[in-house]
């Protein structure tokens, strides 16, 4: 890779932060983000020039976020300083969402959660999601759709 | 649906948060020995300057006209793609440049990394600090110093492409007829530097 890493951070920092939040919630997402970009920077010079940088980062983020999540579950942190949420008001389909999205995502089976995060949060096409999850693009599409349906059910149950 | 999910994962202060995370990444990368090229910008009387350093020393000083993106790409291909904005490594150079441009400093005390200058160009750049503050030398004189008196044109190229202008004083090399000659930072910057040094010398 010959693109300056600074440009990688600027281009994909926001997407990686969303992926981290989707997996670990807002408290621990910053640590997962930092671990992700530090690991990425270490491997970056050896990344092939034709690699999909965003898909590569999202895969690292998923792994690092799960690591951070496991560590934190062993050492719970106080939850009374949740950062202020923005943007929710402009999201009509989820305007009635009663719970934090990351908590609901955590209830999905691993594969569905990963498919939802890769496709709907990171914006990767189903073919890229399939490459990350293993299996066919059709299976990735199905996992993602099943995950969204499950999220809607959770929303209805908790509304 | 996709847009909804994404906005549900955004928080009100994300721009500031991402800037803070980028700063933290720069410090962590430095601590882990991953920061092959650190850079920062500084405002100066000559416009915004970009300063970049490897662990070995100052590797690039760039003028605003060169554009940040082009310079970062040059660093990524010519030195290492592990380039991050991380000001700490450049603090000493930034302070010395400010003193120099205010007429309060005559020599720089910084390590230089000449990775971006090869062959004869590097030889020429290495010789330039011998031209004292407040004085000038002609391209022909520098060619003679380098042991190739006929290589006036190559000396001109070496000066024009000096990767660390200001700190390595290519602005002190002028034409034999007394006219200013070309400069990476532009004709006006070269005139201003020579006048600054003449006034302070």
mmCIF file of C-alpha atoms in Angstrom:
data_model
loop_
_atom_site.group_PDB
_atom_site.id
_atom_site.type_symbol
_atom_site.label_atom_id
_atom_site.label_comp_id
_atom_site.label_asym_id
_atom_site.label_seq_id
_atom_site.Cartn_x
_atom_site.Cartn_y
_atom_site.Cartn_z
ATOM 1 C CA UNK A 1 0.000 0.000 0.000
ATOM 2 C CA UNK A 2 1.343 3.420 -0.906
ATOM 3 C CA UNK A 3 -1.547 5.606 0.279
ATOM 4 C CA UNK A 4 -0.451 7.579 3.387
ATOM 5 C CA UNK A 5 -1.957 5.940 6.488
ATOM 6 C CA UNK A 6 -3.201 9.361 7.586
ATOM 7 C CA UNK A 7 -5.609 9.274 4.628
ATOM 8 C CA UNK A 8 -6.817 5.801 5.658
ATOM 9 C CA UNK A 9 -7.635 7.081 9.149
ATOM 10 C CA UNK A 10 -9.464 10.114 7.757
ATOM 11 C CA UNK A 11 -11.426 8.134 5.163
ATOM 12 C CA UNK A 12 -12.500 5.204 7.313
ATOM 13 C CA UNK A 13 -12.303 6.432 10.928
ATOM 14 C CA UNK A 14 -16.027 7.115 11.186
ATOM 15 C CA UNK A 15 -17.081 3.756 9.736
ATOM 16 C CA UNK A 16 -14.718 1.903 12.066
ATOM 17 C CA UNK A 17 -16.145 3.824 15.040
ATOM 18 C CA UNK A 18 -19.695 2.754 14.061
ATOM 19 C CA UNK A 19 -18.625 -0.860 13.714
ATOM 20 C CA UNK A 20 -16.968 -0.757 17.143
ATOM 21 C CA UNK A 21 -20.053 0.830 18.717
ATOM 22 C CA UNK A 22 -22.340 -1.731 17.122
ATOM 23 C CA UNK A 23 -20.353 -4.479 18.838
ATOM 24 C CA UNK A 24 -19.281 -3.029 22.197
ATOM 25 C CA UNK A 25 -21.439 0.063 22.713
ATOM 26 C CA UNK A 26 -20.246 3.654 23.131
ATOM 27 C CA UNK A 27 -18.155 3.241 26.303
ATOM 28 C CA UNK A 28 -15.628 0.812 24.935
ATOM 29 C CA UNK A 29 -15.815 1.750 21.247
ATOM 30 C CA UNK A 30 -12.988 4.296 21.554
ATOM 31 C CA UNK A 31 -10.590 1.658 22.900
ATOM 32 C CA UNK A 32 -11.623 -0.786 20.182
ATOM 33 C CA UNK A 33 -11.107 1.946 17.553
ATOM 34 C CA UNK A 34 -7.591 2.640 18.844
ATOM 35 C CA UNK A 35 -6.677 -1.058 18.932
ATOM 36 C CA UNK A 36 -8.029 -1.461 15.405
ATOM 37 C CA UNK A 37 -5.988 1.327 13.827
ATOM 38 C CA UNK A 38 -2.835 0.430 15.752
ATOM 39 C CA UNK A 39 -3.044 -3.176 14.515
ATOM 40 C CA UNK A 40 -3.877 -1.950 11.004
ATOM 41 C CA UNK A 41 -0.906 0.421 10.976
ATOM 42 C CA UNK A 42 1.393 -2.429 11.944
ATOM 43 C CA UNK A 43 0.261 -4.590 9.011
ATOM 44 C CA UNK A 44 -0.405 -1.784 6.520
ATOM 45 C CA UNK A 45 2.870 -1.741 4.515
ATOM 46 C CA UNK A 46 2.340 -5.421 3.590
ATOM 47 C CA UNK A 47 -1.283 -4.986 2.498
ATOM 48 C CA UNK A 48 -1.572 -5.713 -1.258
ATOM 49 C CA UNK A 49 -2.148 -2.597 -3.375
ATOM 50 C CA UNK A 50 -5.482 -3.926 -4.700
ATOM 51 C CA UNK A 51 -6.915 -4.823 -1.266
ATOM 52 C CA UNK A 52 -10.283 -3.416 -0.181
ATOM 53 C CA UNK A 53 -9.009 -1.267 2.696
ATOM 54 C CA UNK A 54 -12.416 -0.720 4.267
ATOM 55 C CA UNK A 55 -13.310 -4.425 4.312
ATOM 56 C CA UNK A 56 -9.870 -5.161 5.785
ATOM 57 C CA UNK A 57 -10.337 -2.535 8.519
ATOM 58 C CA UNK A 58 -13.852 -3.702 9.334
ATOM 59 C CA UNK A 59 -12.621 -7.245 9.811
ATOM 60 C CA UNK A 60 -9.882 -6.046 12.204
ATOM 61 C CA UNK A 61 -12.426 -3.830 14.009
ATOM 62 C CA UNK A 62 -14.806 -6.740 14.497
ATOM 63 C CA UNK A 63 -12.006 -8.834 16.014
ATOM 64 C CA UNK A 64 -10.648 -6.048 18.247
ATOM 65 C CA UNK A 65 -14.123 -5.010 19.415
ATOM 66 C CA UNK A 66 -14.891 -8.572 20.475
ATOM 67 C CA UNK A 67 -11.529 -8.712 22.337
ATOM 68 C CA UNK A 68 -12.333 -5.459 24.165
ATOM 69 C CA UNK A 69 -15.858 -6.706 24.905
ATOM 70 C CA UNK A 70 -14.569 -9.945 26.457
ATOM 71 C CA UNK A 71 -12.052 -8.071 28.585
ATOM 72 C CA UNK A 72 -14.694 -5.628 29.811
ATOM 73 C CA UNK A 73 -17.208 -8.340 30.675
ATOM 74 C CA UNK A 74 -14.660 -9.639 33.133
ATOM 75 C CA UNK A 75 -14.295 -6.123 34.584
ATOM 76 C CA UNK A 76 -17.609 -4.238 34.434
ATOM 77 C CA UNK A 77 -17.460 -0.435 34.179
ATOM 78 C CA UNK A 78 -19.960 2.097 35.533
ATOM 79 C CA UNK A 79 -22.671 3.030 33.031
ATOM 80 C CA UNK A 80 -23.921 6.354 34.321
ATOM 81 C CA UNK A 81 -21.842 8.578 32.026
ATOM 82 C CA UNK A 82 -23.274 7.556 28.651
ATOM 83 C CA UNK A 83 -22.275 10.093 25.978
ATOM 84 C CA UNK A 84 -25.029 12.247 24.521
ATOM 85 C CA UNK A 85 -26.591 10.747 21.434
ATOM 86 C CA UNK A 86 -26.868 12.644 18.193
ATOM 87 C CA UNK A 87 -28.590 11.922 14.914
ATOM 88 C CA UNK A 88 -31.330 9.746 16.368
ATOM 89 C CA UNK A 89 -33.957 12.411 15.735
ATOM 90 C CA UNK A 90 -33.340 12.167 11.964
ATOM 91 C CA UNK A 91 -33.935 8.411 11.897
ATOM 92 C CA UNK A 92 -37.691 7.999 11.499
ATOM 93 C CA UNK A 93 -37.748 4.212 11.070
ATOM 94 C CA UNK A 94 -35.996 3.861 14.395
ATOM 95 C CA UNK A 95 -37.547 6.871 16.073
ATOM 96 C CA UNK A 96 -39.431 4.627 18.494
ATOM 97 C CA UNK A 97 -36.332 2.638 19.385
ATOM 98 C CA UNK A 98 -36.487 2.220 23.150
ATOM 99 C CA UNK A 99 -33.154 0.634 23.782
ATOM 100 C CA UNK A 100 -29.594 1.078 22.686
ATOM 101 C CA UNK A 101 -28.963 -0.478 19.318
ATOM 102 C CA UNK A 102 -25.716 -2.103 20.453
ATOM 103 C CA UNK A 103 -27.593 -3.927 23.231
ATOM 104 C CA UNK A 104 -30.086 -5.288 20.713
ATOM 105 C CA UNK A 105 -27.353 -6.268 18.257
ATOM 106 C CA UNK A 106 -25.682 -8.181 21.068
ATOM 107 C CA UNK A 107 -28.733 -10.461 21.249
ATOM 108 C CA UNK A 108 -28.378 -11.642 17.646
ATOM 109 C CA UNK A 109 -26.575 -14.868 16.720
ATOM 110 C CA UNK A 110 -22.917 -14.162 15.820
ATOM 111 C CA UNK A 111 -23.334 -14.599 12.080
ATOM 112 C CA UNK A 112 -26.434 -12.409 11.825
ATOM 113 C CA UNK A 113 -24.842 -9.703 13.943
ATOM 114 C CA UNK A 114 -21.681 -9.766 11.849
ATOM 115 C CA UNK A 115 -23.714 -9.631 8.614
ATOM 116 C CA UNK A 116 -25.780 -6.681 9.867
ATOM 117 C CA UNK A 117 -22.674 -4.821 11.048
ATOM 118 C CA UNK A 118 -20.723 -5.469 7.848
ATOM 119 C CA UNK A 119 -23.565 -4.647 5.458
ATOM 120 C CA UNK A 120 -25.754 -2.087 7.214
ATOM 121 C CA UNK A 121 -23.219 -0.398 9.474
ATOM 122 C CA UNK A 122 -19.993 -0.611 7.443
ATOM 123 C CA UNK A 123 -21.824 -0.421 4.102
ATOM 124 C CA UNK A 124 -20.009 -3.384 2.520
ATOM 125 C CA UNK A 125 -21.777 -5.124 -0.398
ATOM 126 C CA UNK A 126 -23.034 -8.678 0.213
ATOM 127 C CA UNK A 127 -20.175 -10.131 -1.851
ATOM 128 C CA UNK A 128 -17.624 -8.505 0.492
ATOM 129 C CA UNK A 129 -19.599 -9.633 3.536
ATOM 130 C CA UNK A 130 -19.546 -13.189 2.181
ATOM 131 C CA UNK A 131 -15.761 -12.982 1.758
ATOM 132 C CA UNK A 132 -15.432 -11.992 5.422
ATOM 133 C CA UNK A 133 -17.956 -14.484 6.835
ATOM 134 C CA UNK A 134 -17.292 -17.392 4.502
ATOM 135 C CA UNK A 135 -20.146 -18.783 2.402
ATOM 136 C CA UNK A 136 -21.984 -17.344 -0.572
ATOM 137 C CA UNK A 137 -23.205 -13.784 -1.185
ATOM 138 C CA UNK A 138 -26.773 -15.170 -1.073
ATOM 139 C CA UNK A 139 -26.152 -16.618 2.401
ATOM 140 C CA UNK A 140 -24.676 -13.293 3.520
ATOM 141 C CA UNK A 141 -27.743 -11.471 2.205
ATOM 142 C CA UNK A 142 -30.016 -13.916 4.069
ATOM 143 C CA UNK A 143 -28.057 -13.569 7.355
ATOM 144 C CA UNK A 144 -28.277 -9.802 7.078
ATOM 145 C CA UNK A 145 -32.021 -9.861 6.327
ATOM 146 C CA UNK A 146 -32.655 -12.323 9.175
ATOM 147 C CA UNK A 147 -30.676 -10.069 11.509
ATOM 148 C CA UNK A 148 -32.709 -7.006 10.571
ATOM 149 C CA UNK A 149 -35.951 -8.967 11.032
ATOM 150 C CA UNK A 150 -34.749 -10.095 14.465
ATOM 151 C CA UNK A 151 -33.877 -6.500 15.384
ATOM 152 C CA UNK A 152 -37.395 -5.422 14.408
ATOM 153 C CA UNK A 153 -38.891 -8.166 16.592
ATOM 154 C CA UNK A 154 -36.744 -7.059 19.531
ATOM 155 C CA UNK A 155 -37.884 -3.504 18.925
ATOM 156 C CA UNK A 156 -41.581 -4.547 18.897
ATOM 157 C CA UNK A 157 -41.182 -6.631 22.051
ATOM 158 C CA UNK A 158 -39.524 -3.796 23.927
ATOM 159 C CA UNK A 159 -41.581 -0.883 22.547
ATOM 160 C CA UNK B 1 -32.781 0.951 7.058
ATOM 161 C CA UNK B 2 -29.053 1.169 6.516
ATOM 162 C CA UNK B 3 -28.952 4.933 7.030
ATOM 163 C CA UNK B 4 -31.070 4.513 10.163
ATOM 164 C CA UNK B 5 -28.713 1.991 11.681
ATOM 165 C CA UNK B 6 -25.727 4.204 10.979
ATOM 166 C CA UNK B 7 -27.193 7.360 12.451
ATOM 167 C CA UNK B 8 -28.156 5.350 15.510
ATOM 168 C CA UNK B 9 -24.480 4.620 15.969
ATOM 169 C CA UNK B 10 -23.388 8.259 15.709
ATOM 170 C CA UNK B 11 -23.013 10.585 18.681
ATOM 171 C CA UNK B 12 -23.297 14.359 18.796
ATOM 172 C CA UNK B 13 -19.594 15.102 19.332
ATOM 173 C CA UNK B 14 -18.140 12.593 16.853
ATOM 174 C CA UNK B 15 -16.006 15.095 14.895
ATOM 175 C CA UNK B 16 -14.169 16.140 18.063
ATOM 176 C CA UNK B 17 -14.059 12.529 19.249
ATOM 177 C CA UNK B 18 -12.455 11.331 16.004
ATOM 178 C CA UNK B 19 -9.896 14.149 16.165
ATOM 179 C CA UNK B 20 -9.048 13.085 19.728
ATOM 180 C CA UNK B 21 -8.789 9.444 18.682
ATOM 181 C CA UNK B 22 -6.432 10.395 15.825
ATOM 182 C CA UNK B 23 -4.180 12.274 18.306
ATOM 183 C CA UNK B 24 -4.202 9.269 20.626
ATOM 184 C CA UNK B 25 -3.314 6.988 17.697
ATOM 185 C CA UNK B 26 -0.316 9.182 16.847
ATOM 186 C CA UNK B 27 1.009 8.936 20.407
ATOM 187 C CA UNK B 28 0.380 5.179 20.608
ATOM 188 C CA UNK B 29 2.045 4.584 17.220
ATOM 189 C CA UNK B 30 5.094 6.568 18.380
ATOM 190 C CA UNK B 31 5.268 4.541 21.613
ATOM 191 C CA UNK B 32 5.013 1.251 19.671
ATOM 192 C CA UNK B 33 7.710 2.259 17.169
ATOM 193 C CA UNK B 34 5.240 2.242 14.249
ATOM 194 C CA UNK B 35 5.417 5.918 13.378
ATOM 195 C CA UNK B 36 7.792 5.884 10.397
ATOM 196 C CA UNK B 37 6.839 9.444 9.398
ATOM 197 C CA UNK B 38 5.336 12.021 11.785
ATOM 198 C CA UNK B 39 4.156 15.346 10.405
ATOM 199 C CA UNK B 40 2.565 18.595 11.466
ATOM 200 C CA UNK B 41 1.859 21.979 9.936
ATOM 201 C CA UNK B 42 2.896 25.381 11.278
ATOM 202 C CA UNK B 43 1.762 28.855 10.247
ATOM 203 C CA UNK B 44 4.638 31.139 9.288
ATOM 204 C CA UNK B 45 5.259 34.468 7.531
ATOM 205 C CA UNK B 46 5.925 32.353 4.403
ATOM 206 C CA UNK B 47 2.510 30.683 4.645
ATOM 207 C CA UNK B 48 1.640 27.318 6.124
ATOM 208 C CA UNK B 49 4.639 24.960 6.286
ATOM 209 C CA UNK B 50 4.454 21.169 6.535
ATOM 210 C CA UNK B 51 7.203 19.519 8.624
ATOM 211 C CA UNK B 52 7.823 15.761 8.553
ATOM 212 C CA UNK B 53 10.332 13.622 10.454
ATOM 213 C CA UNK B 54 11.378 9.993 10.641
ATOM 214 C CA UNK B 55 12.919 8.595 13.851
ATOM 215 C CA UNK B 56 16.286 9.564 12.267
ATOM 216 C CA UNK B 57 15.458 13.210 11.714
ATOM 217 C CA UNK B 58 13.735 15.910 9.710
ATOM 218 C CA UNK B 59 12.890 14.421 6.313
ATOM 219 C CA UNK B 60 10.750 17.091 4.632
ATOM 220 C CA UNK B 61 9.873 20.761 4.858
ATOM 221 C CA UNK B 62 7.152 21.748 2.387
ATOM 222 C CA UNK B 63 5.605 25.036 1.385
ATOM 223 C CA UNK B 64 1.866 25.553 1.196
ATOM 224 C CA UNK B 65 1.978 25.705 -2.609
ATOM 225 C CA UNK B 66 3.085 22.056 -2.727
ATOM 226 C CA UNK B 67 -0.256 20.956 -1.150
ATOM 227 C CA UNK B 68 -0.515 18.648 1.833
ATOM 228 C CA UNK B 69 -1.954 15.665 -0.054
ATOM 229 C CA UNK B 70 0.841 15.678 -2.641
ATOM 230 C CA UNK B 71 3.526 15.883 0.056
ATOM 231 C CA UNK B 72 1.991 13.070 2.137
ATOM 232 C CA UNK B 73 1.835 10.889 -0.982
ATOM 233 C CA UNK B 74 5.507 11.670 -1.718
ATOM 234 C CA UNK B 75 6.400 10.660 1.871
ATOM 235 C CA UNK B 76 4.316 7.467 1.653
ATOM 236 C CA UNK B 77 5.990 6.322 -1.574
ATOM 237 C CA UNK B 78 9.496 7.691 -0.881
ATOM 238 C CA UNK B 79 9.870 6.857 2.829
ATOM 239 C CA UNK B 80 7.041 4.715 4.289
ATOM 240 C CA UNK B 81 3.228 4.590 4.073
ATOM 241 C CA UNK B 82 3.080 4.698 7.895
ATOM 242 C CA UNK B 83 2.532 8.458 7.901
ATOM 243 C CA UNK B 84 0.473 10.164 10.624
ATOM 244 C CA UNK B 85 -0.158 13.671 11.848
ATOM 245 C CA UNK B 86 1.666 13.617 15.205
ATOM 246 C CA UNK B 87 3.127 16.953 16.263
ATOM 247 C CA UNK B 88 5.358 15.977 19.205
ATOM 248 C CA UNK B 89 8.337 14.814 17.112
ATOM 249 C CA UNK B 90 8.374 18.142 15.262
ATOM 250 C CA UNK B 91 8.144 20.462 18.273
ATOM 251 C CA UNK B 92 11.868 21.279 18.340
ATOM 252 C CA UNK B 93 12.082 22.034 14.615
ATOM 253 C CA UNK B 94 8.910 24.114 14.727
ATOM 254 C CA UNK B 95 10.314 26.240 17.553
ATOM 255 C CA UNK B 96 13.674 26.733 15.780
ATOM 256 C CA UNK B 97 11.950 27.678 12.513
ATOM 257 C CA UNK B 98 9.841 30.252 14.313
ATOM 258 C CA UNK B 99 13.002 31.751 15.876
ATOM 259 C CA UNK B 100 14.804 31.717 12.514
ATOM 260 C CA UNK B 101 11.950 33.424 10.670
ATOM 261 C CA UNK B 102 11.817 36.070 13.411
ATOM 262 C CA UNK B 103 15.527 36.818 12.875
ATOM 263 C CA UNK B 104 16.488 35.360 16.270
ATOM 264 C CA UNK B 105 18.317 32.220 15.063
ATOM 265 C CA UNK B 106 21.161 31.741 12.552
ATOM 266 C CA UNK B 107 21.742 27.983 12.616
ATOM 267 C CA UNK B 108 19.548 24.949 13.087
ATOM 268 C CA UNK B 109 20.352 22.235 15.575
ATOM 269 C CA UNK B 110 18.278 19.319 14.216
ATOM 270 C CA UNK B 111 19.046 15.865 12.826
ATOM 271 C CA UNK B 112 18.336 15.590 9.104
ATOM 272 C CA UNK B 113 17.222 12.460 7.232
ATOM 273 C CA UNK B 114 18.080 12.805 3.533
ATOM 274 C CA UNK B 115 16.156 9.722 2.377
ATOM 275 C CA UNK B 116 14.346 11.865 -0.210
ATOM 276 C CA UNK B 117 17.579 13.144 -1.822
ATOM 277 C CA UNK B 118 19.705 10.590 -3.656
ATOM 278 C CA UNK B 119 23.085 10.571 -5.404
ATOM 279 C CA UNK B 120 24.530 13.905 -6.529
ATOM 280 C CA UNK B 121 21.471 15.755 -5.221
ATOM 281 C CA UNK B 122 22.215 14.470 -1.742
ATOM 282 C CA UNK B 123 25.889 15.502 -2.039
ATOM 283 C CA UNK B 124 24.847 19.039 -2.948
ATOM 284 C CA UNK B 125 22.293 19.285 -0.126
ATOM 285 C CA UNK B 126 24.945 18.088 2.330
ATOM 286 C CA UNK B 127 27.247 20.950 1.254
ATOM 287 C CA UNK B 128 24.712 23.771 1.516
ATOM 288 C CA UNK B 129 25.021 24.401 5.292
ATOM 289 C CA UNK B 130 28.592 25.575 4.594
ATOM 290 C CA UNK B 131 27.182 28.763 3.056
ATOM 291 C CA UNK B 132 27.054 31.061 6.077
ATOM 292 C CA UNK B 133 23.993 32.919 7.299
ATOM 293 C CA UNK B 134 23.622 36.270 5.552
ATOM 294 C CA UNK B 135 25.879 35.294 2.601
ATOM 295 C CA UNK B 136 25.217 33.732 -0.808
ATOM 296 C CA UNK B 137 27.034 31.441 -3.241
ATOM 297 C CA UNK B 138 26.495 30.975 -6.973
ATOM 298 C CA UNK B 139 25.353 27.698 -8.515
ATOM 299 C CA UNK B 140 28.803 27.508 -10.129
ATOM 300 C CA UNK B 141 30.560 27.943 -6.761
ATOM 301 C CA UNK B 142 28.489 25.148 -5.232
ATOM 302 C CA UNK B 143 29.277 22.922 -8.247
ATOM 303 C CA UNK B 144 32.970 23.594 -7.628
ATOM 304 C CA UNK B 145 32.550 22.787 -3.905
ATOM 305 C CA UNK B 146 31.015 19.466 -4.998
ATOM 306 C CA UNK B 147 34.041 18.729 -7.195
ATOM 307 C CA UNK B 148 32.076 19.014 -10.463
ATOM 308 C CA UNK B 149 32.542 22.617 -11.635
ATOM 309 C CA UNK B 150 30.639 21.949 -14.854
ATOM 310 C CA UNK B 151 27.531 20.636 -13.080
ATOM 311 C CA UNK B 152 25.862 24.026 -12.579
ATOM 312 C CA UNK B 153 22.527 22.806 -13.937
ATOM 313 C CA UNK B 154 22.532 19.704 -11.719
ATOM 314 C CA UNK B 155 23.239 21.919 -8.692
ATOM 315 C CA UNK B 156 20.238 24.028 -9.696
ATOM 316 C CA UNK B 157 18.061 20.904 -9.776
ATOM 317 C CA UNK B 158 19.432 19.718 -6.431
ATOM 318 C CA UNK B 159 18.621 23.079 -4.823
ATOM 319 C CA UNK B 160 15.176 23.258 -6.410
ATOM 320 C CA UNK B 161 14.356 19.782 -5.082
ATOM 321 C CA UNK B 162 16.003 20.124 -1.656
ATOM 322 C CA UNK B 163 13.640 18.090 0.588
ATOM 323 C CA UNK B 164 14.370 20.271 3.649
ATOM 324 C CA UNK B 165 14.413 23.916 2.501
ATOM 325 C CA UNK B 166 14.850 26.677 5.116
ATOM 326 C CA UNK B 167 16.667 24.291 7.474
ATOM 327 C CA UNK B 168 19.171 23.397 4.737
ATOM 328 C CA UNK B 169 19.702 26.829 3.180
ATOM 329 C CA UNK B 170 19.261 26.326 -0.572
ATOM 330 C CA UNK B 171 17.874 29.873 -0.636
ATOM 331 C CA UNK B 172 21.492 31.124 -0.263
ATOM 332 C CA UNK B 173 22.387 29.788 -3.723
ATOM 333 C CA UNK B 174 21.849 32.463 -6.394
ATOM 334 C CA UNK B 175 22.816 33.060 -10.017
ATOM 335 C CA UNK B 176 26.353 34.249 -10.851
ATOM 336 C CA UNK B 177 24.917 37.463 -12.348
ATOM 337 C CA UNK B 178 23.437 38.346 -8.951
ATOM 338 C CA UNK B 179 19.806 37.599 -9.827
ATOM 339 C CA UNK B 180 17.861 35.438 -7.426
ATOM 340 C CA UNK B 181 17.162 32.227 -9.330
ATOM 341 C CA UNK B 182 14.396 29.699 -8.734
ATOM 342 C CA UNK B 183 13.113 28.524 -5.328
ATOM 343 C CA UNK B 184 10.841 25.731 -4.192
ATOM 344 C CA UNK B 185 8.905 28.179 -2.041
ATOM 345 C CA UNK B 186 8.615 30.732 -4.834
ATOM 346 C CA UNK B 187 10.636 33.793 -5.876
ATOM 347 C CA UNK B 188 9.117 36.096 -3.225
ATOM 348 C CA UNK B 189 9.936 33.707 -0.372
ATOM 349 C CA UNK B 190 13.563 33.521 -1.489
ATOM 350 C CA UNK B 191 13.835 37.329 -1.640
ATOM 351 C CA UNK B 192 12.241 37.615 1.822
ATOM 352 C CA UNK B 193 14.672 35.065 3.329
ATOM 353 C CA UNK B 194 17.754 36.765 1.851
ATOM 354 C CA UNK B 195 16.533 40.144 3.118
ATOM 355 C CA UNK B 196 15.771 38.701 6.550
ATOM 356 C CA UNK B 197 19.307 37.330 6.816
ATOM 357 C CA UNK B 198 20.912 40.506 5.477
ATOM 358 C CA UNK B 199 19.021 42.621 8.011
ATOM 359 C CA UNK B 200 19.823 40.342 10.953
ATOM 360 C CA UNK B 201 23.444 39.559 10.009
#
